[in-house]
Coordinates of C-alpha atoms in Angstrom, one line a residue:
M305 CA 16.5 16.2 15.1
R306 CA 14.5 17.7 12.2
A307 CA 10.9 16.8 12.0
I308 CA 7.8 17.9 10.0
V309 CA 4.8 18.5 12.2
H310 CA 1.3 19.9 12.1
R311 CA -0.8 21.0 15.0
L312 CA -4.1 21.6 13.3
P313 CA -5.9 19.8 10.5
G314 CA -5.9 21.6 7.1
D315 CA -4.1 21.9 3.8
S316 CA -0.4 21.4 3.4
S317 CA 0.4 24.8 4.7
M318 CA -0.2 23.3 8.1
L319 CA 3.1 21.4 7.8
E320 CA 6.2 23.0 9.2
L321 CA 9.8 22.0 9.7
T322 CA 10.9 22.0 13.3
E323 CA 13.4 20.7 15.8
R324 CA 12.4 17.9 18.3
D325 CA 14.2 16.0 20.9
I326 CA 15.3 12.5 19.9
P327 CA 12.9 10.2 21.7
E328 CA 13.7 7.0 23.6
P329 CA 11.9 3.8 22.9
G330 CA 9.7 2.2 25.5
S331 CA 8.7 -1.4 26.0
G332 CA 7.8 -3.1 22.7
E333 CA 9.2 -0.2 20.7
L334 CA 12.0 0.5 18.3
R335 CA 13.7 3.8 17.5
V336 CA 14.4 3.9 13.8
R337 CA 16.7 6.4 12.0
V338 CA 14.5 7.1 9.0
V339 CA 16.3 7.2 5.6
V340 CA 13.3 7.5 3.3
S341 CA 9.6 8.3 4.1
G342 CA 6.9 7.2 1.7
V343 CA 3.8 9.3 1.1
N344 CA 0.3 7.7 0.5
P345 CA -3.1 9.2 0.0
T346 CA -3.9 8.3 3.6
D347 CA -1.3 10.7 4.7
W348 CA -2.8 13.9 3.2
K349 CA -6.3 12.7 4.2
S350 CA -5.1 12.3 7.8
R351 CA -3.5 15.7 7.7
R352 CA -6.8 17.2 6.6
G353 CA -8.6 15.4 9.3
T354 CA -10.6 13.1 7.0
G355 CA -10.4 9.5 6.0
T356 CA -9.8 6.3 8.0
A357 CA -6.5 7.5 9.6
A358 CA -7.6 11.0 10.6
A359 CA -5.0 12.6 12.8
A360 CA -5.5 13.1 16.5
A361 CA -5.6 16.5 18.2
G362 CA -2.2 18.0 19.1
E363 CA 1.1 17.8 17.4
S364 CA 1.4 15.1 14.7
V365 CA 4.2 14.0 12.4
P366 CA 2.9 12.9 9.0
N367 CA 3.5 9.8 6.9
Q368 CA 2.7 6.2 7.8
D369 CA 5.4 4.3 5.8
G370 CA 9.2 4.5 5.6
A371 CA 12.5 2.6 5.7
G372 CA 15.6 3.1 7.8
I373 CA 17.9 1.6 10.4
V374 CA 17.2 0.5 13.9
D375 CA 18.9 2.9 16.3
A376 CA 17.7 1.7 19.7
V377 CA 15.6 -1.2 21.0
G378 CA 13.1 -1.1 23.8
E379 CA 12.6 -3.7 26.4
G380 CA 10.9 -7.0 25.5
I381 CA 11.9 -6.9 21.9
A382 CA 13.2 -10.0 20.2
G383 CA 14.2 -10.3 16.5
F384 CA 15.6 -6.7 16.1
A385 CA 19.0 -5.3 17.0
W386 CA 20.9 -2.0 16.6
G387 CA 21.8 -1.5 12.9
D388 CA 19.1 -3.7 11.4
R389 CA 17.6 -2.4 8.2
V390 CA 13.8 -2.2 8.4
W391 CA 10.7 -1.1 6.4
L392 CA 7.9 0.5 8.4
A393 CA 4.1 0.3 7.8
I394 CA 1.4 2.4 9.4
S395 CA 3.9 3.7 12.0
A396 CA 1.7 6.6 12.9
W397 CA -1.6 4.7 13.2
Q398 CA -3.1 5.8 16.5
R399 CA 0.4 7.2 17.4
P400 CA 0.5 10.7 16.0
A401 CA 4.1 11.4 17.0
S402 CA 5.4 8.3 15.2
G403 CA 5.1 9.4 11.6
T404 CA 8.1 8.9 9.3
A405 CA 8.6 12.5 8.2
Q406 CA 11.3 13.0 10.8
E407 CA 14.9 11.9 11.3
F408 CA 14.1 9.4 14.1
T409 CA 10.8 7.8 14.9
I410 CA 9.5 5.5 17.6
T411 CA 7.5 2.7 16.2
L412 CA 5.9 -0.4 17.6
A413 CA 8.0 -3.4 16.8
D414 CA 5.1 -5.2 15.1
R415 CA 5.0 -2.4 12.6
A416 CA 8.6 -2.9 11.5
F417 CA 9.8 -5.6 9.2
P418 CA 13.3 -6.7 8.1
L419 CA 14.6 -5.0 4.9
P420 CA 16.8 -7.5 3.1
D421 CA 20.3 -6.1 2.2
E422 CA 19.6 -6.4 -1.5
V423 CA 16.4 -4.2 -1.2
T424 CA 16.9 -0.5 -1.4
F425 CA 15.5 2.0 1.1
D426 CA 13.4 3.4 -1.7
V427 CA 11.7 0.1 -2.2
G428 CA 11.4 -0.4 1.5
A429 CA 9.6 3.0 1.9
S430 CA 7.3 2.1 -0.9
L431 CA 6.0 -1.2 0.7
G432 CA 3.9 -0.4 3.7
V433 CA 0.3 0.6 2.9
P434 CA 0.3 -0.3 -0.8
A435 CA 2.0 -3.7 -0.6
V436 CA 0.2 -4.8 2.6
T437 CA -3.1 -3.7 1.2
A438 CA -2.4 -5.7 -2.0
H439 CA -1.4 -8.7 0.0
R440 CA -4.5 -8.6 2.0
A441 CA -6.7 -8.3 -1.1
L442 CA -4.9 -11.3 -2.7
T443 CA -5.4 -13.6 0.3
V444 CA -9.0 -13.2 1.3
S445 CA -10.7 -15.5 -1.2
E446 CA -12.6 -18.5 0.2
D447 CA -10.9 -20.8 -2.3
G448 CA -7.6 -19.0 -2.4
P449 CA -4.4 -19.0 -0.4
A450 CA -4.0 -17.3 3.0
R451 CA -0.3 -16.8 2.3
L452 CA 1.6 -15.7 -0.8
H453 CA 4.7 -17.4 -2.2
P454 CA 5.8 -18.5 -5.7
G455 CA 3.0 -20.8 -7.0
A456 CA 0.4 -19.8 -4.4
L457 CA -1.9 -18.4 -7.1
A458 CA -0.9 -20.7 -9.8
G459 CA -4.0 -21.4 -12.1
K460 CA -5.8 -18.3 -10.8
T461 CA -6.8 -15.3 -12.8
V462 CA -6.7 -12.0 -11.0
L463 CA -8.2 -8.7 -12.2
V464 CA -6.5 -5.6 -10.8
A465 CA -8.5 -2.4 -11.2
G466 CA -6.3 0.7 -11.7
G467 CA -3.0 -1.1 -12.3
A468 CA -1.1 2.2 -12.6
G469 CA -1.8 3.1 -8.9
A470 CA 0.5 2.3 -6.0
V471 CA -1.7 -0.5 -4.6
G472 CA -2.6 -1.7 -8.1
H473 CA 1.1 -1.8 -9.0
A474 CA 1.9 -3.9 -5.9
A475 CA -1.0 -6.2 -6.5
I476 CA 0.2 -6.9 -10.1
Q477 CA 3.7 -7.6 -8.9
L478 CA 2.6 -9.8 -5.9
A479 CA 0.1 -11.7 -8.0
R480 CA 2.6 -12.3 -10.8
W481 CA 5.2 -13.5 -8.2
A482 CA 2.6 -15.9 -6.8
G483 CA 1.9 -17.4 -10.2
A484 CA -1.4 -15.8 -11.2
T485 CA -2.5 -14.7 -14.6
V486 CA -2.9 -10.9 -14.2
I487 CA -5.4 -8.7 -16.0
T488 CA -5.6 -5.0 -15.2
T489 CA -7.8 -2.1 -16.2
V490 CA -6.5 1.4 -16.9
S491 CA -7.8 4.7 -18.2
S492 CA -5.1 5.7 -20.7
A493 CA -2.4 4.3 -22.9
D494 CA 0.3 5.8 -20.7
K495 CA -1.1 4.1 -17.6
G496 CA -1.4 0.9 -19.7
A497 CA 2.3 1.0 -20.4
L498 CA 3.1 1.4 -16.7
A499 CA 0.8 -1.6 -15.8
E500 CA 2.5 -3.7 -18.5
A501 CA 5.9 -2.7 -17.1
A502 CA 4.7 -3.8 -13.7
G503 CA 4.1 -7.3 -15.1
A504 CA 0.4 -7.4 -16.0
H505 CA -0.2 -10.1 -18.7
H506 CA -3.2 -8.3 -20.1
V507 CA -4.0 -4.6 -20.0
V508 CA -7.6 -3.3 -20.8
N509 CA -8.2 0.4 -21.4
Y510 CA -11.8 0.7 -20.3
R511 CA -12.1 4.0 -22.2
E512 CA -11.3 2.5 -25.5
T513 CA -13.1 -0.8 -25.4
D514 CA -16.0 -2.7 -23.7
A515 CA -14.0 -3.8 -20.6
A516 CA -16.4 -6.6 -19.7
E517 CA -16.3 -8.1 -23.2
R518 CA -12.5 -7.8 -23.4
I519 CA -12.0 -9.4 -20.0
R520 CA -14.4 -12.2 -20.8
A521 CA -12.5 -12.8 -24.0
I522 CA -9.2 -13.2 -22.0
A523 CA -10.9 -15.3 -19.2
P524 CA -14.0 -16.9 -20.7
G525 CA -14.8 -18.7 -17.4
G526 CA -14.5 -15.5 -15.4
V527 CA -11.8 -14.2 -13.1
D528 CA -11.2 -15.7 -9.7
L529 CA -10.4 -12.6 -7.8
V530 CA -10.8 -8.8 -8.3
V531 CA -8.6 -6.3 -6.5
E532 CA -10.8 -3.2 -6.6
V533 CA -10.1 0.5 -6.0
A534 CA -13.4 1.8 -7.2
A535 CA -16.1 -0.5 -5.8
G536 CA -19.1 1.6 -6.8
A537 CA -18.0 2.7 -10.3
N538 CA -16.9 -0.9 -11.2
A539 CA -19.6 -2.9 -9.5
E540 CA -21.4 -3.8 -12.7
L541 CA -18.1 -4.8 -14.4
D542 CA -16.8 -6.8 -11.5
Q543 CA -20.0 -8.8 -11.1
A544 CA -20.1 -9.4 -14.9
V545 CA -16.6 -10.9 -15.1
T546 CA -16.6 -13.1 -12.0
H547 CA -17.8 -16.7 -11.7
E548 CA -19.1 -19.0 -8.9
R549 CA -17.3 -18.4 -5.6
S550 CA -15.2 -15.5 -7.0
T551 CA -14.1 -12.8 -4.6
I552 CA -14.2 -9.0 -5.1
A553 CA -11.7 -7.6 -2.6
S554 CA -12.3 -3.8 -2.4
Y555 CA -9.9 -1.5 -0.7
G556 CA -11.4 1.8 -2.0
N557 CA -14.3 3.5 -3.6
D558 CA -12.7 6.1 -5.8
G559 CA -15.4 8.5 -7.0
G560 CA -17.8 7.5 -4.2
A561 CA -20.4 5.9 -6.4
P562 CA -22.9 3.7 -4.5
V563 CA -22.1 0.0 -4.6
T564 CA -25.0 -1.7 -6.4
I565 CA -25.2 -5.5 -6.2
D566 CA -27.2 -7.7 -8.6
F567 CA -28.5 -9.8 -5.7
G568 CA -29.8 -12.6 -7.9
R569 CA -26.6 -13.1 -9.7
A570 CA -24.5 -12.6 -6.6
I571 CA -26.4 -15.2 -4.6
M572 CA -26.5 -17.7 -7.4
H573 CA -22.8 -17.5 -7.8
N574 CA -22.0 -17.4 -4.0
L575 CA -20.1 -14.2 -4.9
R576 CA -18.0 -12.8 -2.1
Y577 CA -17.5 -9.1 -1.5
Q578 CA -14.6 -8.6 0.9
F579 CA -13.7 -5.1 2.1
V580 CA -10.1 -4.5 2.9
L581 CA -8.8 -2.1 5.5
I582 CA -5.3 -3.0 6.8
Y583 CA -5.5 -0.9 10.0
T584 CA -8.0 -3.2 11.6
M585 CA -7.3 -6.6 9.9
G586 CA -5.7 -8.2 12.9
A587 CA -2.3 -9.2 14.1
R588 CA -2.2 -12.6 12.3
A589 CA -2.9 -11.0 8.9
W590 CA -0.2 -8.3 9.6
A591 CA 2.4 -11.0 10.5
A592 CA 1.6 -12.9 7.3
A593 CA 1.7 -9.8 5.1
G594 CA 5.0 -8.7 6.7
E595 CA 6.7 -12.0 6.0
D596 CA 5.3 -12.5 2.5
V597 CA 6.0 -8.9 1.3
T598 CA 9.5 -9.1 2.7
A599 CA 10.0 -12.4 0.8
A600 CA 8.7 -11.0 -2.4
A601 CA 11.0 -7.9 -2.1
R602 CA 14.0 -10.2 -1.4
D603 CA 13.1 -12.1 -4.6
G604 CA 13.2 -8.9 -6.6
A605 CA 9.4 -9.1 -7.3
L606 CA 8.6 -5.7 -5.7
V607 CA 10.5 -3.0 -7.6
I608 CA 9.8 0.6 -8.5
G609 CA 10.9 3.2 -11.0
D610 CA 10.1 4.0 -14.6
G611 CA 11.1 0.6 -15.9
A612 CA 9.0 -1.2 -13.3
G613 CA 5.9 0.8 -13.9
L614 CA 6.0 3.0 -10.9
P615 CA 7.8 6.3 -11.5
V616 CA 9.5 7.8 -8.5
H617 CA 9.1 11.5 -7.4
R618 CA 11.6 12.6 -4.8
Y619 CA 11.5 15.5 -2.3
P620 CA 13.7 16.6 0.6
L621 CA 12.3 16.6 4.1
E622 CA 11.8 20.4 4.1
Q623 CA 9.5 20.0 1.0
T624 CA 7.1 17.5 2.6
A625 CA 4.2 19.9 1.9
A626 CA 5.0 19.8 -1.8
A627 CA 5.2 16.0 -1.6
H628 CA 1.7 15.9 0.0
D629 CA 0.4 18.2 -2.7
A630 CA 1.7 15.9 -5.4
V631 CA 0.0 12.9 -4.0
E632 CA -3.2 14.8 -3.4
A633 CA -3.1 16.0 -7.0
G634 CA -3.0 12.4 -8.2
T635 CA 0.6 12.2 -9.3
V636 CA 1.1 8.9 -11.0
G637 CA 4.0 7.0 -9.3
K638 CA 5.5 6.8 -5.9
V639 CA 6.3 10.0 -3.9
L640 CA 9.3 9.6 -1.6
I641 CA 10.9 12.0 0.9
D642 CA 14.6 11.8 1.5
V643 CA 15.0 12.2 5.3
A644 CA 18.6 11.2 6.0
S645 CA 21.8 11.0 4.0
R646 CA 22.8 7.5 2.9

């Protein structure tokens, strides 16, 4: 089979197309014929040897997420059979040979989830890290739901920072599906149009207006939950627009600014800062996210493409390096790699 590998950390020139033997699944594993591989920032960071999911020494196959068809089932597996359509999440976490930039991958069964027949492989490959991160951020509030479904966030107001990004896009769609009023912040009119297409009720361009003032005008009592990509840069804003017992769920710190907390206000409001990292969030949270994200996708709530606010950029397997470069350069939208013919 064809596979992309890298043996040393570094830039995208480390990636090479090679031939590997088709592996056999062991106990608790599935072999999946990968149709589409999804690329996330964690993938190029891993390849460079930085970030949370830094690659292990030796030969590694990049990319955590993907979608495909079950090709073989290992011992002890219930709930999957040959021919099942699946979406994959963090397939290569602590398993460097299990990335999705190859024609067949071996994944742990608990990192694979059913892909409904009405959901495309493109959407399936776009779930994984972004949608699971968004789900986790939306379900960690003390006064909020632990699961998402239509109506779960009814009456809640959610602020999504960076609504044009992949996680922001998923958070908007999941929150809207669950019944929340969704506000999002963006840095340009073009990104605002994407966030609106994703389903945000209110879009705030923080470069053109006083974001705190505008958000407070939309939600005078404050927002219930913030899904945050830039914890340091937005700390003052987040604390200014929340209320008693609100939660700021941060999955990133774009720009690396220190997170400064107004302790007096935070303690008086019983404000909760919840840090979100899906790799270590536990099996129960993973099972919940897998079921809820699958349900949202089945309902047509998680969609991609220009009309849905997340433009798609496609590459063939042999151009995986270019796909990584596009994500590293901050390309707006979802970068996908076509691995197998459909």
